[in-house]
PDB file of C-alpha atoms in Angstrom:
ATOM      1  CA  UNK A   1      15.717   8.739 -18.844  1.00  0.00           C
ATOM      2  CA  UNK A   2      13.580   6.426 -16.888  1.00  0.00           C
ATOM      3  CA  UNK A   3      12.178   3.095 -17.668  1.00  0.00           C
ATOM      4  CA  UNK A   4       8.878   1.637 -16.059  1.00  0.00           C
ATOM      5  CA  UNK A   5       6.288  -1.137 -16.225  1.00  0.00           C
ATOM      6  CA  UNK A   6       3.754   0.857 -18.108  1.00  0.00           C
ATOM      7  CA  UNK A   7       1.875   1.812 -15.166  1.00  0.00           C
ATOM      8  CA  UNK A   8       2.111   5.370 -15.182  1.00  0.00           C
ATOM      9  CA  UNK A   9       2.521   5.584 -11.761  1.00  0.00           C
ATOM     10  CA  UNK A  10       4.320   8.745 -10.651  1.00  0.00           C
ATOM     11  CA  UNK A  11       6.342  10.036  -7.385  1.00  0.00           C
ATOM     12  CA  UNK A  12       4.445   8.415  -4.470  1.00  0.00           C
ATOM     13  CA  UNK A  13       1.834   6.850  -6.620  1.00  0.00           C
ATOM     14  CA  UNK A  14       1.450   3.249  -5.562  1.00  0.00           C
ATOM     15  CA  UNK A  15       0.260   0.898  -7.918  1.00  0.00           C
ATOM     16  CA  UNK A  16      -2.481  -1.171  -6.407  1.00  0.00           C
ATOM     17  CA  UNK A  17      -4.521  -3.252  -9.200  1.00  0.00           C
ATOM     18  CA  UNK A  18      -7.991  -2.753  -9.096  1.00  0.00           C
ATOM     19  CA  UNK A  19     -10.163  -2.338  -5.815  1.00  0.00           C
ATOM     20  CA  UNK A  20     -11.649  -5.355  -4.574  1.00  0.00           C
ATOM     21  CA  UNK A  21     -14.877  -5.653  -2.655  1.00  0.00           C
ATOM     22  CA  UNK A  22     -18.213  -3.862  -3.158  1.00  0.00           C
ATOM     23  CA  UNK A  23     -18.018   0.069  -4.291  1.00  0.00           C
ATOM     24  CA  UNK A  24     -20.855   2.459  -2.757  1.00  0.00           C
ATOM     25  CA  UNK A  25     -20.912   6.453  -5.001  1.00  0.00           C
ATOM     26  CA  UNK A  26     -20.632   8.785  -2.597  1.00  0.00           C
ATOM     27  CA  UNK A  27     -20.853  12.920  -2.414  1.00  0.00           C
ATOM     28  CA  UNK A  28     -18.377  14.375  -0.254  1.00  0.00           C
ATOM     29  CA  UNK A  29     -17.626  17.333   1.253  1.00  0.00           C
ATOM     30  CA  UNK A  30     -13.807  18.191   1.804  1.00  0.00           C
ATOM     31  CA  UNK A  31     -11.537  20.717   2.873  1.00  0.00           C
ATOM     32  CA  UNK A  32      -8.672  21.677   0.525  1.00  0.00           C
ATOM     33  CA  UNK A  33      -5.380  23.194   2.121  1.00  0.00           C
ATOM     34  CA  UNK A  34      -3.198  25.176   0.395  1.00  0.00           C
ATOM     35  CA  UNK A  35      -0.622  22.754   0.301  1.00  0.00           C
ATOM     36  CA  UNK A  36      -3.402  20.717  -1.930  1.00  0.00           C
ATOM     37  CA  UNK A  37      -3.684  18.268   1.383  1.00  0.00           C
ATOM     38  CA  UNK A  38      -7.808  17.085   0.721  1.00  0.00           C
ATOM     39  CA  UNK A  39      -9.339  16.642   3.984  1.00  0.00           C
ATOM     40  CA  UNK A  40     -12.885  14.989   3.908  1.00  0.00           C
ATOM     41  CA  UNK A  41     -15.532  16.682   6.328  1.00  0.00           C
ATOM     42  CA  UNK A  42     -18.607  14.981   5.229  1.00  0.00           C
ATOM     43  CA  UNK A  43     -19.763  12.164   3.611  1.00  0.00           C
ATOM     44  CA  UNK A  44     -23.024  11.157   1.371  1.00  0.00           C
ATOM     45  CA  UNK A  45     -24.211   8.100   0.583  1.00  0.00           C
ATOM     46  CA  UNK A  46     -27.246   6.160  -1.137  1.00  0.00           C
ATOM     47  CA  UNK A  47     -28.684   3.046   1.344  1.00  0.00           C
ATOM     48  CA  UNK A  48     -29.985  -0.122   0.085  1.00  0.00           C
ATOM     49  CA  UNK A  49     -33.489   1.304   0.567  1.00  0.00           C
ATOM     50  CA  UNK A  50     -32.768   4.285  -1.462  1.00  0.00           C
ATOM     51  CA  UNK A  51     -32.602   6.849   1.177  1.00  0.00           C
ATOM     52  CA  UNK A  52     -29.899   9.094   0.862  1.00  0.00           C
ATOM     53  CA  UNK A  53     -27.535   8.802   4.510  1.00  0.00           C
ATOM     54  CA  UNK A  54     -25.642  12.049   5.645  1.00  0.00           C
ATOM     55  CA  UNK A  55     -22.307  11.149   7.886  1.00  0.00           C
ATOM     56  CA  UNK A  56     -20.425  14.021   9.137  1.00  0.00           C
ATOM     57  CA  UNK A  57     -17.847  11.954  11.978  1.00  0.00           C
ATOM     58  CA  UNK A  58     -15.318  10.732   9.792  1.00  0.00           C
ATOM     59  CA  UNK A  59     -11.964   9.878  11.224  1.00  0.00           C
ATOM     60  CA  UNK A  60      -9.099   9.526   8.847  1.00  0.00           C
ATOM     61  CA  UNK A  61      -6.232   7.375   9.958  1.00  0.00           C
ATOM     62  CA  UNK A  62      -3.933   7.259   7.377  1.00  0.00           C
ATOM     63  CA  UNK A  63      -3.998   8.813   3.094  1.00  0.00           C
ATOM     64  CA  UNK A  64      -2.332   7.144   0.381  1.00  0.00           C
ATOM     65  CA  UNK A  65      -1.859   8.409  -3.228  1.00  0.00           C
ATOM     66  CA  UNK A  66      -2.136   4.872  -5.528  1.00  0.00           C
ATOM     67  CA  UNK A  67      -3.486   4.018  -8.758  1.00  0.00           C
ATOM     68  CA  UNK A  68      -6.276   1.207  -9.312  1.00  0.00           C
ATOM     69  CA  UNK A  69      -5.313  -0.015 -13.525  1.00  0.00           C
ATOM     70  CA  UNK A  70      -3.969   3.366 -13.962  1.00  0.00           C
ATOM     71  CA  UNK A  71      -6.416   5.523 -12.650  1.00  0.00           C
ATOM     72  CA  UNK A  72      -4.711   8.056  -9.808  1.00  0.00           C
ATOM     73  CA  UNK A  73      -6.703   8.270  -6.776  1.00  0.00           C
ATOM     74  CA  UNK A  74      -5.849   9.224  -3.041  1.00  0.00           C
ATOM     75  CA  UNK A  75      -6.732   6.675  -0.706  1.00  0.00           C
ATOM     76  CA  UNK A  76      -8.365   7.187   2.890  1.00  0.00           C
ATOM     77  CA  UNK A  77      -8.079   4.884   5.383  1.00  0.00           C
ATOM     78  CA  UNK A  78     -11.190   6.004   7.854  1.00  0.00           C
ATOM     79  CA  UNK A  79     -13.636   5.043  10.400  1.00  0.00           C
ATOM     80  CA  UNK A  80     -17.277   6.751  10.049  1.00  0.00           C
ATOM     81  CA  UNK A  81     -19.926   7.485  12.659  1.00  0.00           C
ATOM     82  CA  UNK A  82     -23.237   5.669  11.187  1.00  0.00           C
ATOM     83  CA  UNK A  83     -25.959   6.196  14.021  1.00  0.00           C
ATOM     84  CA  UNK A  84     -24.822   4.180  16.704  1.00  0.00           C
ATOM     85  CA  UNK A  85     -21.827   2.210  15.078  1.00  0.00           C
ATOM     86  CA  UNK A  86     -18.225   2.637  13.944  1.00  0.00           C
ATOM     87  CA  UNK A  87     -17.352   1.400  10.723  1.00  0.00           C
ATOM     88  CA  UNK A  88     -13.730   0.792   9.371  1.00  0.00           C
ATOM     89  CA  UNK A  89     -14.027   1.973   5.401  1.00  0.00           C
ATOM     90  CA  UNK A  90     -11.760   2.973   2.522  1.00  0.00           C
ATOM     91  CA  UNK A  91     -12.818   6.473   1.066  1.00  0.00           C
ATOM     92  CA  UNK A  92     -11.473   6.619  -2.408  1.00  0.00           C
ATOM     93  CA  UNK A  93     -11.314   9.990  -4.422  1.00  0.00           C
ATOM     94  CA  UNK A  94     -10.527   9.338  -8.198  1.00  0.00           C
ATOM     95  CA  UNK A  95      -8.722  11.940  -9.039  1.00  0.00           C
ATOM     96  CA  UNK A  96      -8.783  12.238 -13.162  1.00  0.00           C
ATOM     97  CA  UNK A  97     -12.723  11.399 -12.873  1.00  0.00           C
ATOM     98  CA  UNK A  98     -13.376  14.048 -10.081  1.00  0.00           C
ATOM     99  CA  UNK A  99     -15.385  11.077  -8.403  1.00  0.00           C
ATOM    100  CA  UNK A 100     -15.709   9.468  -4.387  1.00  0.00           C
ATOM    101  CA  UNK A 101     -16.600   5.893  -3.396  1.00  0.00           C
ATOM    102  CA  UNK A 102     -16.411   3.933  -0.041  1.00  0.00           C
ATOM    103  CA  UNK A 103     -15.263   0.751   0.057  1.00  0.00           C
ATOM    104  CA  UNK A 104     -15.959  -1.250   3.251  1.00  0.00           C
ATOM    105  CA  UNK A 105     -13.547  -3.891   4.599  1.00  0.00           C
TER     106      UNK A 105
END
């Protein structure tokens, strides 16, 4: 028998609090392994103008399973291709809610 903090957290589930900084939705487009490894392939997202941005270069540097206030989630650690730029940006999946969001540093 086991006894824990209340977090839930399971076997390589890092709890992490709740995500700071501003959260964008996002669609995205992945490749599942059969291993269950989630790779994203394409990303998109909703501007502050309203139009709706496609991003298909998405480098992932490192993945991380945590949970933010005991929701499970995989974390992505990635750089995107936005027109002429590089951006540095967490890619979040929530895993119970089937839902993505970017979170920029």
């Amino acid at each position: 028998m086991a006894f824990g903090t209340g977090t839930g957290a399971g076997p390589g589930d890092i709890p992490a609090g709740i995500v700071k900084g501003k959260q964008i939705k996002a669609a995205c487009q992945c490749w599942c392994t059969s291993t269950g490894k989630v790779t994203p392939l394409m990303l998109k997202v909703q501007d502050e103008d309203g139009v709706i941005r496609t991003i298909r270069e998405i480098t992932v540097h490192s993945r991380e399973k945590k949970r933010y206030a005991g929701i499970p989630s995989i974390e992505y650690d990635c750089t995107l291709a936005m027109g002429e730029r590089s951006i540095r940006a967490w890619l979040i999946y929530y895993q119970t809610e089937g839902r993505w969001v970017l979170n920029f540093r």
